[in-house]
Coordinates of N, CA and C in Angstrom, one line a residue:
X14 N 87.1 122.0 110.0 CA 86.3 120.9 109.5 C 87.1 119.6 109.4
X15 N 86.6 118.5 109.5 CA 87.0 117.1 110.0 C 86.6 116.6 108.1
X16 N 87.7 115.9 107.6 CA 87.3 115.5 106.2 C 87.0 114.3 106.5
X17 N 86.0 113.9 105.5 CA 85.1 112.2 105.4 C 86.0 111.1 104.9
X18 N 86.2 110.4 105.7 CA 87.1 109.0 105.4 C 86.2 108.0 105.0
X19 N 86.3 107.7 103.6 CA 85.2 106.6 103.2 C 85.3 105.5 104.1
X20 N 84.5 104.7 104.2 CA 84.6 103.3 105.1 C 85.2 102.5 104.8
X21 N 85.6 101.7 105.1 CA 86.8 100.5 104.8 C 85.9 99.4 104.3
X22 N 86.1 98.8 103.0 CA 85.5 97.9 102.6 C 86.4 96.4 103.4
X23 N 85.8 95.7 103.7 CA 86.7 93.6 103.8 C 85.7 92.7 103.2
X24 N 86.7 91.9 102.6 CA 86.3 90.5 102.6 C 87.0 89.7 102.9
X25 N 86.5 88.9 103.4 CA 86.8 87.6 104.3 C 86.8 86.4 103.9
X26 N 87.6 85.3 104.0 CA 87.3 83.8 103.3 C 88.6 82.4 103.7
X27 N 88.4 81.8 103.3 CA 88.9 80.8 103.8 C 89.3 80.2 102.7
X28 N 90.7 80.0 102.6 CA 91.2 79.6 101.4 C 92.1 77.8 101.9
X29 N 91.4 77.0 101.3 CA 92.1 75.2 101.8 C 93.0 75.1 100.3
X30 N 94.3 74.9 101.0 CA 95.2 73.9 100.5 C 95.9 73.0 100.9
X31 N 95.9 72.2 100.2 CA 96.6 70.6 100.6 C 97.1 69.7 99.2
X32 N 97.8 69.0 99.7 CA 99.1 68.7 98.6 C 99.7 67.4 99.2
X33 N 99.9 66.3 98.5 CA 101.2 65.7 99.5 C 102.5 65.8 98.5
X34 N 102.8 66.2 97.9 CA 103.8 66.5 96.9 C 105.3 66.5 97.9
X35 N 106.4 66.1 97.5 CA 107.7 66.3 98.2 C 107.9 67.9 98.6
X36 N 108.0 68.1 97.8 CA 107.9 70.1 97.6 C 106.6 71.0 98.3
X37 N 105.9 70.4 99.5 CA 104.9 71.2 99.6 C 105.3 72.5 100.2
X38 N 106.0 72.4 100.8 CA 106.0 73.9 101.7 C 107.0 74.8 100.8
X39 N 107.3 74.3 100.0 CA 107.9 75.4 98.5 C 106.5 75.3 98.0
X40 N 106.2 74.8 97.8 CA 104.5 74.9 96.9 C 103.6 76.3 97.4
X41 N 103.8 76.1 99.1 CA 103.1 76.7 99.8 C 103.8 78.0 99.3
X42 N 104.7 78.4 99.7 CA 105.5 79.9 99.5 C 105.2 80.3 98.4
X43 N 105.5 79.3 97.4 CA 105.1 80.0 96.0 C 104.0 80.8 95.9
X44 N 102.9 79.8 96.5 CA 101.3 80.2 96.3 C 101.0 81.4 96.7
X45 N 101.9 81.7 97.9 CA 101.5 83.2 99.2 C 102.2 84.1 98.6
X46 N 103.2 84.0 97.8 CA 103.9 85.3 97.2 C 103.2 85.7 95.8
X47 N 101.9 84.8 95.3 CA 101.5 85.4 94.6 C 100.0 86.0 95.1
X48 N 99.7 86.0 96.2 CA 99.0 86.1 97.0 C 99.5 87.4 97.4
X49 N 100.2 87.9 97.8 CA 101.1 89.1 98.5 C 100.5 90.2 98.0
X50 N 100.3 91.3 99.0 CA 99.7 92.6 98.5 C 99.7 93.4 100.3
X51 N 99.9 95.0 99.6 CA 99.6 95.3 101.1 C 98.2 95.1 101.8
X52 N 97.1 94.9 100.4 CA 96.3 95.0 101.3 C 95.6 93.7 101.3
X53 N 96.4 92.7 101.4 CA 96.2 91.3 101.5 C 96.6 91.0 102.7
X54 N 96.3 90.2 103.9 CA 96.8 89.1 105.0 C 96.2 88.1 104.8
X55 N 96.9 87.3 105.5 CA 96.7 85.8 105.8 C 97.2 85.5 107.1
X56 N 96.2 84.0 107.6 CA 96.5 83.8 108.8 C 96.3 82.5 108.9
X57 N 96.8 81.6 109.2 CA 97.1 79.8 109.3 C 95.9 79.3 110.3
X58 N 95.0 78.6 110.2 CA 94.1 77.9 110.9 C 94.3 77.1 111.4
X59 N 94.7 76.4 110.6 CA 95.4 74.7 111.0 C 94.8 74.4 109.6
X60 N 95.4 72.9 109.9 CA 94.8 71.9 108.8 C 94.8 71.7 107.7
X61 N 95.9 72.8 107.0 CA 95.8 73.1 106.0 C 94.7 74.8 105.5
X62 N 94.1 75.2 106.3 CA 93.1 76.2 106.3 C 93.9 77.6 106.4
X63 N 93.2 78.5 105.5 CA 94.0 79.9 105.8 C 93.1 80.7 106.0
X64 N 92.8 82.0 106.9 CA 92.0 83.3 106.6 C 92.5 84.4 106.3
X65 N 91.9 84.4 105.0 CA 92.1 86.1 103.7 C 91.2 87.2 104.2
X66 N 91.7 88.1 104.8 CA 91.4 89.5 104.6 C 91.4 90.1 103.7
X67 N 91.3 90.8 102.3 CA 91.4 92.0 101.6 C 90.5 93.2 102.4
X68 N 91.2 94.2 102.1 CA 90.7 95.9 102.9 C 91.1 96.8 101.9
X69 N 90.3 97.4 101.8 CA 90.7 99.1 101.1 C 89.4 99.9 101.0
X70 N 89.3 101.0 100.4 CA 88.2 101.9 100.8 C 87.1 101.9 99.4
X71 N 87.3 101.0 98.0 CA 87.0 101.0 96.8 C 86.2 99.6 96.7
X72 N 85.3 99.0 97.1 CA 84.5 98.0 96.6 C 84.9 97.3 95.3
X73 N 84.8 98.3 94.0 CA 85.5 97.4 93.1 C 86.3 97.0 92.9
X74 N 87.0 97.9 93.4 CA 88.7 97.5 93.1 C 89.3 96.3 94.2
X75 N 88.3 96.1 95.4 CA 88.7 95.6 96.0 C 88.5 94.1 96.0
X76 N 87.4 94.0 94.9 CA 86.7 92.7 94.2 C 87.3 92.5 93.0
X77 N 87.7 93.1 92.7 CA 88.7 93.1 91.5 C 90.0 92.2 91.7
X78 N 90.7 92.9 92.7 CA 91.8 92.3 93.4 C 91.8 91.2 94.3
X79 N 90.5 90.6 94.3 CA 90.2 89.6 95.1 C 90.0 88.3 93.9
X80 N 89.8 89.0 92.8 CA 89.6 87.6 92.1 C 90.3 87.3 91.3
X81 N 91.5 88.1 91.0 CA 92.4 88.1 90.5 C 93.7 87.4 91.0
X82 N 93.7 88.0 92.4 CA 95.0 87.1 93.4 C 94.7 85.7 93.6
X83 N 93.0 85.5 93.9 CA 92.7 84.3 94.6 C 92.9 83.2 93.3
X84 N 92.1 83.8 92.0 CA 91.9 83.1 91.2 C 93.3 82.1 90.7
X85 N 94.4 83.4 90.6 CA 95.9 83.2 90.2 C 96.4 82.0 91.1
X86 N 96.2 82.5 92.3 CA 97.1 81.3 93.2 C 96.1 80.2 93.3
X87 N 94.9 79.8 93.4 CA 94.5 78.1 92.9 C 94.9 77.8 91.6
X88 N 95.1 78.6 90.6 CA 95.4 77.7 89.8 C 96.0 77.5 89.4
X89 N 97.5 78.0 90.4 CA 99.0 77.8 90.5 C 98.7 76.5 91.0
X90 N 98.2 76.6 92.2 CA 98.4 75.4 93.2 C 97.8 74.3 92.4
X91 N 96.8 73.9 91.8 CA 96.2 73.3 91.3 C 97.1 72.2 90.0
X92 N 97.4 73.3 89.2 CA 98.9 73.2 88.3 C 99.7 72.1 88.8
X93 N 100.0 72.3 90.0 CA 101.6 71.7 90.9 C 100.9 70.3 91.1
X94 N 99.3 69.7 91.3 CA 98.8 68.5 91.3 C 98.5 69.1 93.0
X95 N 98.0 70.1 93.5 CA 97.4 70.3 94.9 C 96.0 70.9 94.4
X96 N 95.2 70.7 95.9 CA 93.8 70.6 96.1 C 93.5 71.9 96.7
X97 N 92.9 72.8 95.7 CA 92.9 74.6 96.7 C 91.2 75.2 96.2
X98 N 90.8 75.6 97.4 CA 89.9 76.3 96.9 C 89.5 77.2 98.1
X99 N 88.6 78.7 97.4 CA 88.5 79.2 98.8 C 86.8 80.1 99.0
X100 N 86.4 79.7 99.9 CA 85.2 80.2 100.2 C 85.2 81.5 101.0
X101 N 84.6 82.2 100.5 CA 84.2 83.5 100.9 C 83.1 83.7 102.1
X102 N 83.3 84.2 103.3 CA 82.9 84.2 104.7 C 81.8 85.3 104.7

């Protein structure tokens, strides 16, 4: 017998930051290491634009952890005097 592998939950979204601060690209690192998780990626668009994957097999937990990292890092960034927000795809 073949055991049932629940389905993979994602969400998807698009997270804008922009800053003109002396310190952005330390701003920037800051923001992604609190971002960091295994089952977090990111990927650079341009423009300032990023695309957030979260994946795991738990719906809540994976909404849980979505609003918790996302929430944390805008309002890190936001703190520093940068412009962040992120829409969900």
């Amino acid at each position: 017998r073949e055991k049932m592998v629940p389905p993979e939950v994602v969400i998807e979204g698009t997270l804008t930051l922009s800053t003109y601060a002396g310190n952005g690209i330390d701003l920037l690192k800051d923001t992604f290491s609190k971002i960091k998780d295994d089952t977090i990626s990111y990927k650079y668009l341009g423009g300032g634009k990023y695309k957030l994957v979260i994946k795991g097999h738990d719906y809540e937990v994976i909404e849980q952890k979505y609003k918790n990292k996302i929430e944390k890092a805008i309002s890190f960034f936001q703190k520093q005097g940068g412009d962040a927000n992120f829409v969900r795809a």
